[in-house]
Amino acid sequence: MTFTVAIDGPAAAGKGTISKAVAAHFGFAHLDTGLLYRAVGRRTLEGEAAETAARDLRTEDLERDDLRTAQVAQAASKVAVIAEVRAALVDFQRAFARRAGGAVLDGRDIGTVICPEAEVKLFVTASAEVRAERRYLELTAKGQDTTRAAVLADVRERDARDADRATAPMKPAEDAVLLDTSTMDIPTALAAAIAEIERKMPAKG
Ligand code: CDP
Ligand code: CDP
């Protein structure tokens, strides 16, 4: 059986948290597609051309523990504007989405470009202030030295670049279900996501 759950939305909306929990709940495989762009972005910080990095991205690039910094996030959103970079990453994402046993992918363009045929599409969002506060707490808990103002500025700048780019801009698919988590805790947001997936799952027996 193939069954694809596409979870898109802006930075720190809760896509990853919901995707991981949904994957564990249903036994689906999970791909955080932001990691692909972060890995390419990190290689450009070392001087490599983005197109080359995207074409020969390796598993080791995705396993590095330094991908979740604000600096790498900014580099990711810059390489994500380049059509050749996005094109080089399409086949891997599509194959992952259609793997047997079900898959959940989270990113910006999963429901619109990577998997327009996904059985479930969620667009998870929250106000920029709420998202920045969540990301600030996450980064400082990991020991990264930053300020609330810097995190809010990063979130706003990436949101604008992601939404305004010509290739695969961040936007809800026409048939996506919107989930605004501004005033939801994680269990509440997760329950809403699970309910939507169950509604779309093939009836058993
Ligand atoms: O994947 P994405 O960037 O959309 O967000 P995330 O990494 O899943 O969530 C960012 C942070 O917000 C994490 O520390 C989550 O624990 C937290 N979060 C939250 O406090 N409330 C939610 N409803 C969802 C996420
Ligand atoms: O966790 P957070 O939402 O902050 O970032 P991420 O999902 O790891 O994505 C980092 C950057 O990669 C985003 O700001 C986008 O520019 C880009 N991205 C994209 O263009 N398309 C995707 N499917 C996933 C990420």
PDB file of C-alpha atoms and ligand atoms in Angstrom:
ATOM      1  CA  MET A   1       0.000   0.000   0.000  1.00  0.00           C
ATOM      2  CA  THR A   2       1.179   3.525  -0.709  1.00  0.00           C
ATOM      3  CA  PHE A   3      -0.276   6.429   1.244  1.00  0.00           C
ATOM      4  CA  THR A   4       1.269   9.891   1.349  1.00  0.00           C
ATOM      5  CA  VAL A   5       0.770  12.541   4.004  1.00  0.00           C
ATOM      6  CA  ALA A   6       2.069  15.970   2.916  1.00  0.00           C
ATOM      7  CA  ILE A   7       2.706  18.461   5.728  1.00  0.00           C
ATOM      8  CA  ASP A   8       3.691  21.954   4.637  1.00  0.00           C
ATOM      9  CA  GLY A   9       3.976  25.279   6.409  1.00  0.00           C
ATOM     10  CA  PRO A  10       6.306  28.061   7.515  1.00  0.00           C
ATOM     11  CA  ALA A  11       9.318  27.828   9.834  1.00  0.00           C
ATOM     12  CA  ALA A  12       8.732  26.429  13.331  1.00  0.00           C
ATOM     13  CA  ALA A  13       5.005  25.873  12.808  1.00  0.00           C
ATOM     14  CA  GLY A  14       5.283  22.371  14.268  1.00  0.00           C
ATOM     15  CA  LYS A  15       5.559  20.419  10.989  1.00  0.00           C
ATOM     16  CA  GLY A  16       8.427  18.225  12.178  1.00  0.00           C
ATOM     17  CA  THR A  17       6.912  17.492  15.575  1.00  0.00           C
ATOM     18  CA  ILE A  18       3.564  16.528  14.044  1.00  0.00           C
ATOM     19  CA  SER A  19       5.183  14.535  11.207  1.00  0.00           C
ATOM     20  CA  LYS A  20       7.345  12.456  13.535  1.00  0.00           C
ATOM     21  CA  ALA A  21       4.432  11.664  15.821  1.00  0.00           C
ATOM     22  CA  VAL A  22       2.113  10.871  12.897  1.00  0.00           C
ATOM     23  CA  ALA A  23       4.759   8.549  11.409  1.00  0.00           C
ATOM     24  CA  ALA A  24       5.148   6.748  14.746  1.00  0.00           C
ATOM     25  CA  HIS A  25       1.363   6.514  15.218  1.00  0.00           C
ATOM     26  CA  PHE A  26       0.616   4.995  11.785  1.00  0.00           C
ATOM     27  CA  GLY A  27       3.941   3.212  11.189  1.00  0.00           C
ATOM     28  CA  PHE A  28       4.783   5.439   8.203  1.00  0.00           C
ATOM     29  CA  ALA A  29       8.271   6.463   7.118  1.00  0.00           C
ATOM     30  CA  HIS A  30       9.109  10.151   7.673  1.00  0.00           C
ATOM     31  CA  LEU A  31      11.202  12.527   5.559  1.00  0.00           C
ATOM     32  CA  ASP A  32      11.993  16.035   6.810  1.00  0.00           C
ATOM     33  CA  THR A  33      12.615  17.637   3.399  1.00  0.00           C
ATOM     34  CA  GLY A  34      13.980  20.801   5.044  1.00  0.00           C
ATOM     35  CA  LEU A  35      17.045  18.722   5.902  1.00  0.00           C
ATOM     36  CA  LEU A  36      17.821  18.312   2.185  1.00  0.00           C
ATOM     37  CA  TYR A  37      17.915  22.089   1.701  1.00  0.00           C
ATOM     38  CA  ARG A  38      19.799  22.576   4.967  1.00  0.00           C
ATOM     39  CA  ALA A  39      22.430  20.046   3.865  1.00  0.00           C
ATOM     40  CA  VAL A  40      22.852  21.818   0.511  1.00  0.00           C
ATOM     41  CA  GLY A  41      22.948  25.202   2.262  1.00  0.00           C
ATOM     42  CA  ARG A  42      25.608  24.000   4.660  1.00  0.00           C
ATOM     43  CA  ARG A  43      27.819  22.839   1.797  1.00  0.00           C
ATOM     44  CA  THR A  44      27.534  26.304   0.166  1.00  0.00           C
ATOM     45  CA  LEU A  45      28.781  27.812   3.445  1.00  0.00           C
ATOM     46  CA  GLU A  46      31.933  25.776   2.792  1.00  0.00           C
ATOM     47  CA  GLY A  47      32.277  27.317  -0.663  1.00  0.00           C
ATOM     48  CA  GLU A  48      30.639  24.689  -2.866  1.00  0.00           C
ATOM     49  CA  ALA A  49      28.197  25.626  -5.653  1.00  0.00           C
ATOM     50  CA  ALA A  50      24.592  24.923  -4.619  1.00  0.00           C
ATOM     51  CA  GLU A  51      23.712  23.076  -7.843  1.00  0.00           C
ATOM     52  CA  THR A  52      26.678  20.687  -7.440  1.00  0.00           C
ATOM     53  CA  ALA A  53      25.892  20.051  -3.792  1.00  0.00           C
ATOM     54  CA  ALA A  54      22.241  19.286  -4.609  1.00  0.00           C
ATOM     55  CA  ARG A  55      23.182  16.904  -7.426  1.00  0.00           C
ATOM     56  CA  ASP A  56      25.464  14.770  -5.280  1.00  0.00           C
ATOM     57  CA  LEU A  57      23.879  15.021  -1.874  1.00  0.00           C
ATOM     58  CA  ARG A  58      24.877  12.062   0.314  1.00  0.00           C
ATOM     59  CA  THR A  59      23.339  10.355   3.301  1.00  0.00           C
ATOM     60  CA  GLU A  60      26.270  11.607   5.418  1.00  0.00           C
ATOM     61  CA  ASP A  61      25.287  15.197   4.558  1.00  0.00           C
ATOM     62  CA  LEU A  62      21.852  14.588   6.092  1.00  0.00           C
ATOM     63  CA  GLU A  63      23.245  12.974   9.225  1.00  0.00           C
ATOM     64  CA  ARG A  64      25.416  15.906  10.339  1.00  0.00           C
ATOM     65  CA  ASP A  65      24.494  17.345  13.704  1.00  0.00           C
ATOM     66  CA  ASP A  66      25.127  20.979  12.729  1.00  0.00           C
ATOM     67  CA  LEU A  67      22.175  21.433  10.355  1.00  0.00           C
ATOM     68  CA  ARG A  68      19.743  22.965  12.857  1.00  0.00           C
ATOM     69  CA  THR A  69      21.363  26.361  13.282  1.00  0.00           C
ATOM     70  CA  ALA A  70      19.914  29.712  12.171  1.00  0.00           C
ATOM     71  CA  GLN A  71      22.933  30.231   9.904  1.00  0.00           C
ATOM     72  CA  VAL A  72      22.292  26.967   8.050  1.00  0.00           C
ATOM     73  CA  ALA A  73      18.537  27.721   7.900  1.00  0.00           C
ATOM     74  CA  GLN A  74      19.292  31.022   6.150  1.00  0.00           C
ATOM     75  CA  ALA A  75      21.674  29.315   3.717  1.00  0.00           C
ATOM     76  CA  ALA A  76      18.970  26.677   3.068  1.00  0.00           C
ATOM     77  CA  SER A  77      16.343  29.256   2.189  1.00  0.00           C
ATOM     78  CA  LYS A  78      18.784  30.947  -0.206  1.00  0.00           C
ATOM     79  CA  VAL A  79      19.645  27.757  -2.121  1.00  0.00           C
ATOM     80  CA  ALA A  80      15.936  26.806  -2.088  1.00  0.00           C
ATOM     81  CA  VAL A  81      15.220  29.688  -4.481  1.00  0.00           C
ATOM     82  CA  ILE A  82      17.383  28.076  -7.216  1.00  0.00           C
ATOM     83  CA  ALA A  83      15.291  26.040  -9.677  1.00  0.00           C
ATOM     84  CA  GLU A  84      18.179  23.634 -10.486  1.00  0.00           C
ATOM     85  CA  VAL A  85      18.652  22.865  -6.797  1.00  0.00           C
ATOM     86  CA  ARG A  86      14.963  22.052  -6.328  1.00  0.00           C
ATOM     87  CA  ALA A  87      14.887  19.963  -9.529  1.00  0.00           C
ATOM     88  CA  ALA A  88      17.852  17.862  -8.353  1.00  0.00           C
ATOM     89  CA  LEU A  89      15.951  16.902  -5.183  1.00  0.00           C
ATOM     90  CA  VAL A  90      12.573  15.992  -6.724  1.00  0.00           C
ATOM     91  CA  ASP A  91      13.073  12.315  -7.663  1.00  0.00           C
ATOM     92  CA  PHE A  92      14.363  11.315  -4.235  1.00  0.00           C
ATOM     93  CA  GLN A  93      11.382  12.965  -2.512  1.00  0.00           C
ATOM     94  CA  ARG A  94       8.811  11.455  -4.910  1.00  0.00           C
ATOM     95  CA  ALA A  95      10.257   7.955  -4.528  1.00  0.00           C
ATOM     96  CA  PHE A  96      10.171   8.355  -0.745  1.00  0.00           C
ATOM     97  CA  ALA A  97       6.537   9.512  -0.878  1.00  0.00           C
ATOM     98  CA  ARG A  98       5.400   6.426  -2.786  1.00  0.00           C
ATOM     99  CA  ARG A  99       7.337   3.836  -0.795  1.00  0.00           C
ATOM    100  CA  ALA A 100       5.325   0.842   0.387  1.00  0.00           C
ATOM    101  CA  GLY A 101       3.773   1.153   3.835  1.00  0.00           C
ATOM    102  CA  GLY A 102       3.010   4.873   3.795  1.00  0.00           C
ATOM    103  CA  ALA A 103       5.093   8.035   4.111  1.00  0.00           C
ATOM    104  CA  VAL A 104       4.868  11.464   5.671  1.00  0.00           C
ATOM    105  CA  LEU A 105       6.929  14.287   4.193  1.00  0.00           C
ATOM    106  CA  ASP A 106       7.152  17.762   5.660  1.00  0.00           C
ATOM    107  CA  GLY A 107       8.380  20.892   3.913  1.00  0.00           C
ATOM    108  CA  ARG A 108       7.061  23.822   1.894  1.00  0.00           C
ATOM    109  CA  ASP A 109       6.000  22.384  -1.490  1.00  0.00           C
ATOM    110  CA  ILE A 110       5.070  18.770  -0.764  1.00  0.00           C
ATOM    111  CA  GLY A 111       1.322  19.138  -1.378  1.00  0.00           C
ATOM    112  CA  THR A 112       1.752  21.536  -4.311  1.00  0.00           C
ATOM    113  CA  VAL A 113       4.773  20.272  -6.308  1.00  0.00           C
ATOM    114  CA  ILE A 114       6.356  17.092  -4.928  1.00  0.00           C
ATOM    115  CA  CYS A 115       3.163  15.144  -4.268  1.00  0.00           C
ATOM    116  CA  PRO A 116       0.091  16.877  -5.659  1.00  0.00           C
ATOM    117  CA  GLU A 117      -1.582  13.446  -5.501  1.00  0.00           C
ATOM    118  CA  ALA A 118      -0.941  12.974  -1.749  1.00  0.00           C
ATOM    119  CA  GLU A 119      -3.898  11.394   0.019  1.00  0.00           C
ATOM    120  CA  VAL A 120      -3.651  13.867   2.912  1.00  0.00           C
ATOM    121  CA  LYS A 121      -2.400  17.466   2.774  1.00  0.00           C
ATOM    122  CA  LEU A 122      -2.025  19.590   5.860  1.00  0.00           C
ATOM    123  CA  PHE A 123      -0.793  23.167   5.957  1.00  0.00           C
ATOM    124  CA  VAL A 124       0.403  23.793   9.496  1.00  0.00           C
ATOM    125  CA  THR A 125       0.843  27.381  10.543  1.00  0.00           C
ATOM    126  CA  ALA A 126       0.929  29.749  13.532  1.00  0.00           C
ATOM    127  CA  SER A 127       1.609  33.451  13.991  1.00  0.00           C
ATOM    128  CA  ALA A 128       5.197  34.553  13.363  1.00  0.00           C
ATOM    129  CA  GLU A 129       5.530  35.611  17.026  1.00  0.00           C
ATOM    130  CA  VAL A 130       4.400  32.231  18.352  1.00  0.00           C
ATOM    131  CA  ARG A 131       6.677  30.383  15.930  1.00  0.00           C
ATOM    132  CA  ALA A 132       9.664  32.565  16.778  1.00  0.00           C
ATOM    133  CA  GLU A 133       9.128  32.005  20.503  1.00  0.00           C
ATOM    134  CA  ARG A 134       8.991  28.227  19.992  1.00  0.00           C
ATOM    135  CA  ARG A 135      12.160  28.264  17.891  1.00  0.00           C
ATOM    136  CA  TYR A 136      13.913  30.571  20.393  1.00  0.00           C
ATOM    137  CA  LEU A 137      13.180  28.148  23.256  1.00  0.00           C
ATOM    138  CA  GLU A 138      14.335  25.211  21.119  1.00  0.00           C
ATOM    139  CA  LEU A 139      17.637  26.848  20.087  1.00  0.00           C
ATOM    140  CA  THR A 140      18.513  28.150  23.543  1.00  0.00           C
ATOM    141  CA  ALA A 141      17.680  24.752  25.090  1.00  0.00           C
ATOM    142  CA  LYS A 142      20.304  23.306  22.719  1.00  0.00           C
ATOM    143  CA  GLY A 143      22.792  25.880  23.970  1.00  0.00           C
ATOM    144  CA  GLN A 144      22.765  28.139  20.899  1.00  0.00           C
ATOM    145  CA  ASP A 145      23.419  31.763  21.722  1.00  0.00           C
ATOM    146  CA  THR A 146      20.667  33.949  20.210  1.00  0.00           C
ATOM    147  CA  THR A 147      17.956  36.490  21.054  1.00  0.00           C
ATOM    148  CA  ARG A 148      14.186  36.559  20.557  1.00  0.00           C
ATOM    149  CA  ALA A 149      14.569  39.481  18.144  1.00  0.00           C
ATOM    150  CA  ALA A 150      17.153  37.628  16.032  1.00  0.00           C
ATOM    151  CA  VAL A 151      14.989  34.505  15.806  1.00  0.00           C
ATOM    152  CA  LEU A 152      11.882  36.521  14.854  1.00  0.00           C
ATOM    153  CA  ALA A 153      13.867  38.342  12.157  1.00  0.00           C
ATOM    154  CA  ASP A 154      15.176  35.022  10.772  1.00  0.00           C
ATOM    155  CA  VAL A 155      11.680  33.496  10.713  1.00  0.00           C
ATOM    156  CA  ARG A 156      10.178  36.541   8.972  1.00  0.00           C
ATOM    157  CA  GLU A 157      12.979  36.768   6.413  1.00  0.00           C
ATOM    158  CA  ARG A 158      12.764  33.064   5.505  1.00  0.00           C
ATOM    159  CA  ASP A 159       8.938  33.146   5.362  1.00  0.00           C
ATOM    160  CA  ALA A 160       9.083  36.029   2.875  1.00  0.00           C
ATOM    161  CA  ARG A 161      11.794  34.405   0.727  1.00  0.00           C
ATOM    162  CA  ASP A 162       9.961  31.037   0.763  1.00  0.00           C
ATOM    163  CA  ALA A 163       6.571  32.552  -0.122  1.00  0.00           C
ATOM    164  CA  ASP A 164       7.809  34.975  -2.794  1.00  0.00           C
ATOM    165  CA  ARG A 165      10.152  32.771  -4.837  1.00  0.00           C
ATOM    166  CA  ALA A 166       9.198  31.901  -8.427  1.00  0.00           C
ATOM    167  CA  THR A 167       9.833  28.129  -8.186  1.00  0.00           C
ATOM    168  CA  ALA A 168       7.646  26.101  -5.819  1.00  0.00           C
ATOM    169  CA  PRO A 169       6.722  28.944  -3.469  1.00  0.00           C
ATOM    170  CA  MET A 170       5.395  28.047  -0.032  1.00  0.00           C
ATOM    171  CA  LYS A 171       1.595  28.090  -0.156  1.00  0.00           C
ATOM    172  CA  PRO A 172      -1.234  25.806   0.886  1.00  0.00           C
ATOM    173  CA  ALA A 173      -2.408  23.421  -1.859  1.00  0.00           C
ATOM    174  CA  GLU A 174      -5.984  24.171  -2.893  1.00  0.00           C
ATOM    175  CA  ASP A 175      -7.126  20.951  -1.248  1.00  0.00           C
ATOM    176  CA  ALA A 176      -4.977  21.282   1.888  1.00  0.00           C
ATOM    177  CA  VAL A 177      -6.526  21.365   5.354  1.00  0.00           C
ATOM    178  CA  LEU A 178      -5.249  24.367   7.333  1.00  0.00           C
ATOM    179  CA  LEU A 179      -4.114  23.770  10.899  1.00  0.00           C
ATOM    180  CA  ASP A 180      -3.366  26.972  12.813  1.00  0.00           C
ATOM    181  CA  THR A 181      -1.512  25.875  15.942  1.00  0.00           C
ATOM    182  CA  SER A 182      -1.047  29.381  17.428  1.00  0.00           C
ATOM    183  CA  THR A 183      -3.099  28.471  20.476  1.00  0.00           C
ATOM    184  CA  MET A 184      -2.720  24.673  20.329  1.00  0.00           C
ATOM    185  CA  ASP A 185      -0.340  22.608  22.386  1.00  0.00           C
ATOM    186  CA  ILE A 186       1.384  19.648  20.712  1.00  0.00           C
ATOM    187  CA  PRO A 187      -1.131  16.931  21.769  1.00  0.00           C
ATOM    188  CA  THR A 188      -4.051  19.037  20.472  1.00  0.00           C
ATOM    189  CA  ALA A 189      -2.362  19.731  17.119  1.00  0.00           C
ATOM    190  CA  LEU A 190      -1.384  16.070  16.794  1.00  0.00           C
ATOM    191  CA  ALA A 191      -4.928  14.874  17.533  1.00  0.00           C
ATOM    192  CA  ALA A 192      -6.260  17.164  14.783  1.00  0.00           C
ATOM    193  CA  ALA A 193      -3.710  15.803  12.307  1.00  0.00           C
ATOM    194  CA  ILE A 194      -4.454  12.177  13.197  1.00  0.00           C
ATOM    195  CA  ALA A 195      -8.217  12.750  12.870  1.00  0.00           C
ATOM    196  CA  GLU A 196      -7.747  14.205   9.393  1.00  0.00           C
ATOM    197  CA  ILE A 197      -5.535  11.293   8.298  1.00  0.00           C
ATOM    198  CA  GLU A 198      -7.986   8.707   9.642  1.00  0.00           C
ATOM    199  CA  ARG A 199     -10.778  10.402   7.717  1.00  0.00           C
ATOM    200  CA  LYS A 200      -8.814   9.887   4.470  1.00  0.00           C
ATOM    201  CA  MET A 201      -7.513   6.381   5.107  1.00  0.00           C
ATOM    202  CA  PRO A 202      -8.957   3.516   3.112  1.00  0.00           C
ATOM    203  CA  ALA A 203     -11.645   1.794   5.166  1.00  0.00           C
ATOM    204  CA  LYS A 204     -10.381  -1.423   6.757  1.00  0.00           C
ATOM    205  CA  GLY A 205     -11.947  -4.824   5.995  1.00  0.00           C
TER     206      GLY A 205
HETATM  207  O1  CDP B   1       9.205  21.521  11.750  1.00  0.00           O
HETATM  208  P1  CDP B   1       8.876  22.937  12.108  1.00  0.00           P
HETATM  209  O2  CDP B   1       9.996  23.880  11.853  1.00  0.00           O
HETATM  210  O3  CDP B   1       7.599  23.406  11.493  1.00  0.00           O
HETATM  211  O4  CDP B   1       8.577  22.993  13.678  1.00  0.00           O
HETATM  212  P2  CDP B   1       9.014  21.977  14.852  1.00  0.00           P
HETATM  213  O5  CDP B   1      10.465  21.806  14.818  1.00  0.00           O
HETATM  214  O6  CDP B   1       8.148  20.774  14.808  1.00  0.00           O
HETATM  215  O7  CDP B   1       8.554  22.815  16.134  1.00  0.00           O
HETATM  216  C1  CDP B   1       9.278  23.927  16.595  1.00  0.00           C
HETATM  217  C2  CDP B   1       9.219  23.953  18.112  1.00  0.00           C
HETATM  218  O8  CDP B   1       7.893  24.311  18.521  1.00  0.00           O
HETATM  219  C3  CDP B   1       9.550  22.626  18.770  1.00  0.00           C
HETATM  220  O9  CDP B   1      10.372  22.873  19.891  1.00  0.00           O
HETATM  221  C4  CDP B   1       8.191  22.098  19.224  1.00  0.00           C
HETATM  222  O10 CDP B   1       8.283  21.337  20.397  1.00  0.00           O
HETATM  223  C5  CDP B   1       7.414  23.378  19.477  1.00  0.00           C
HETATM  224  N1  CDP B   1       5.956  23.243  19.273  1.00  0.00           N
HETATM  225  C6  CDP B   1       5.090  23.723  20.209  1.00  0.00           C
HETATM  226  O11 CDP B   1       5.532  24.245  21.225  1.00  0.00           O
HETATM  227  N2  CDP B   1       3.726  23.640  20.037  1.00  0.00           N
HETATM  228  C7  CDP B   1       3.217  23.096  18.936  1.00  0.00           C
HETATM  229  N3  CDP B   1       1.891  23.019  18.773  1.00  0.00           N
HETATM  230  C8  CDP B   1       4.105  22.599  17.953  1.00  0.00           C
HETATM  231  C9  CDP B   1       5.480  22.708  18.143  1.00  0.00           C
HETATM  232  O1  CDP B   2      12.349  23.822  10.527  1.00  0.00           O
HETATM  233  P1  CDP B   2      12.126  25.037   9.683  1.00  0.00           P
HETATM  234  O2  CDP B   2      10.723  25.110   9.200  1.00  0.00           O
HETATM  235  O3  CDP B   2      12.641  26.288  10.323  1.00  0.00           O
HETATM  236  O4  CDP B   2      13.056  24.893   8.385  1.00  0.00           O
HETATM  237  P2  CDP B   2      13.191  23.668   7.404  1.00  0.00           P
HETATM  238  O5  CDP B   2      11.879  22.998   7.189  1.00  0.00           O
HETATM  239  O6  CDP B   2      14.335  22.831   7.838  1.00  0.00           O
HETATM  240  O7  CDP B   2      13.567  24.397   6.037  1.00  0.00           O
HETATM  241  C1  CDP B   2      14.711  25.219   5.888  1.00  0.00           C
HETATM  242  C2  CDP B   2      14.532  25.995   4.586  1.00  0.00           C
HETATM  243  O8  CDP B   2      14.542  25.051   3.492  1.00  0.00           O
HETATM  244  C3  CDP B   2      13.207  26.733   4.436  1.00  0.00           C
HETATM  245  O9  CDP B   2      13.248  28.068   4.930  1.00  0.00           O
HETATM  246  C4  CDP B   2      12.967  26.698   2.933  1.00  0.00           C
HETATM  247  O10 CDP B   2      13.602  27.772   2.278  1.00  0.00           O
HETATM  248  C5  CDP B   2      13.650  25.438   2.475  1.00  0.00           C
HETATM  249  N1  CDP B   2      12.703  24.351   2.153  1.00  0.00           N
HETATM  250  C6  CDP B   2      12.077  24.384   0.918  1.00  0.00           C
HETATM  251  O11 CDP B   2      12.262  25.333   0.157  1.00  0.00           O
HETATM  252  N2  CDP B   2      11.261  23.369   0.532  1.00  0.00           N
HETATM  253  C7  CDP B   2      11.033  22.332   1.346  1.00  0.00           C
HETATM  254  N3  CDP B   2      10.241  21.339   0.932  1.00  0.00           N
HETATM  255  C8  CDP B   2      11.631  22.299   2.623  1.00  0.00           C
HETATM  256  C9  CDP B   2      12.460  23.335   3.011  1.00  0.00           C
END
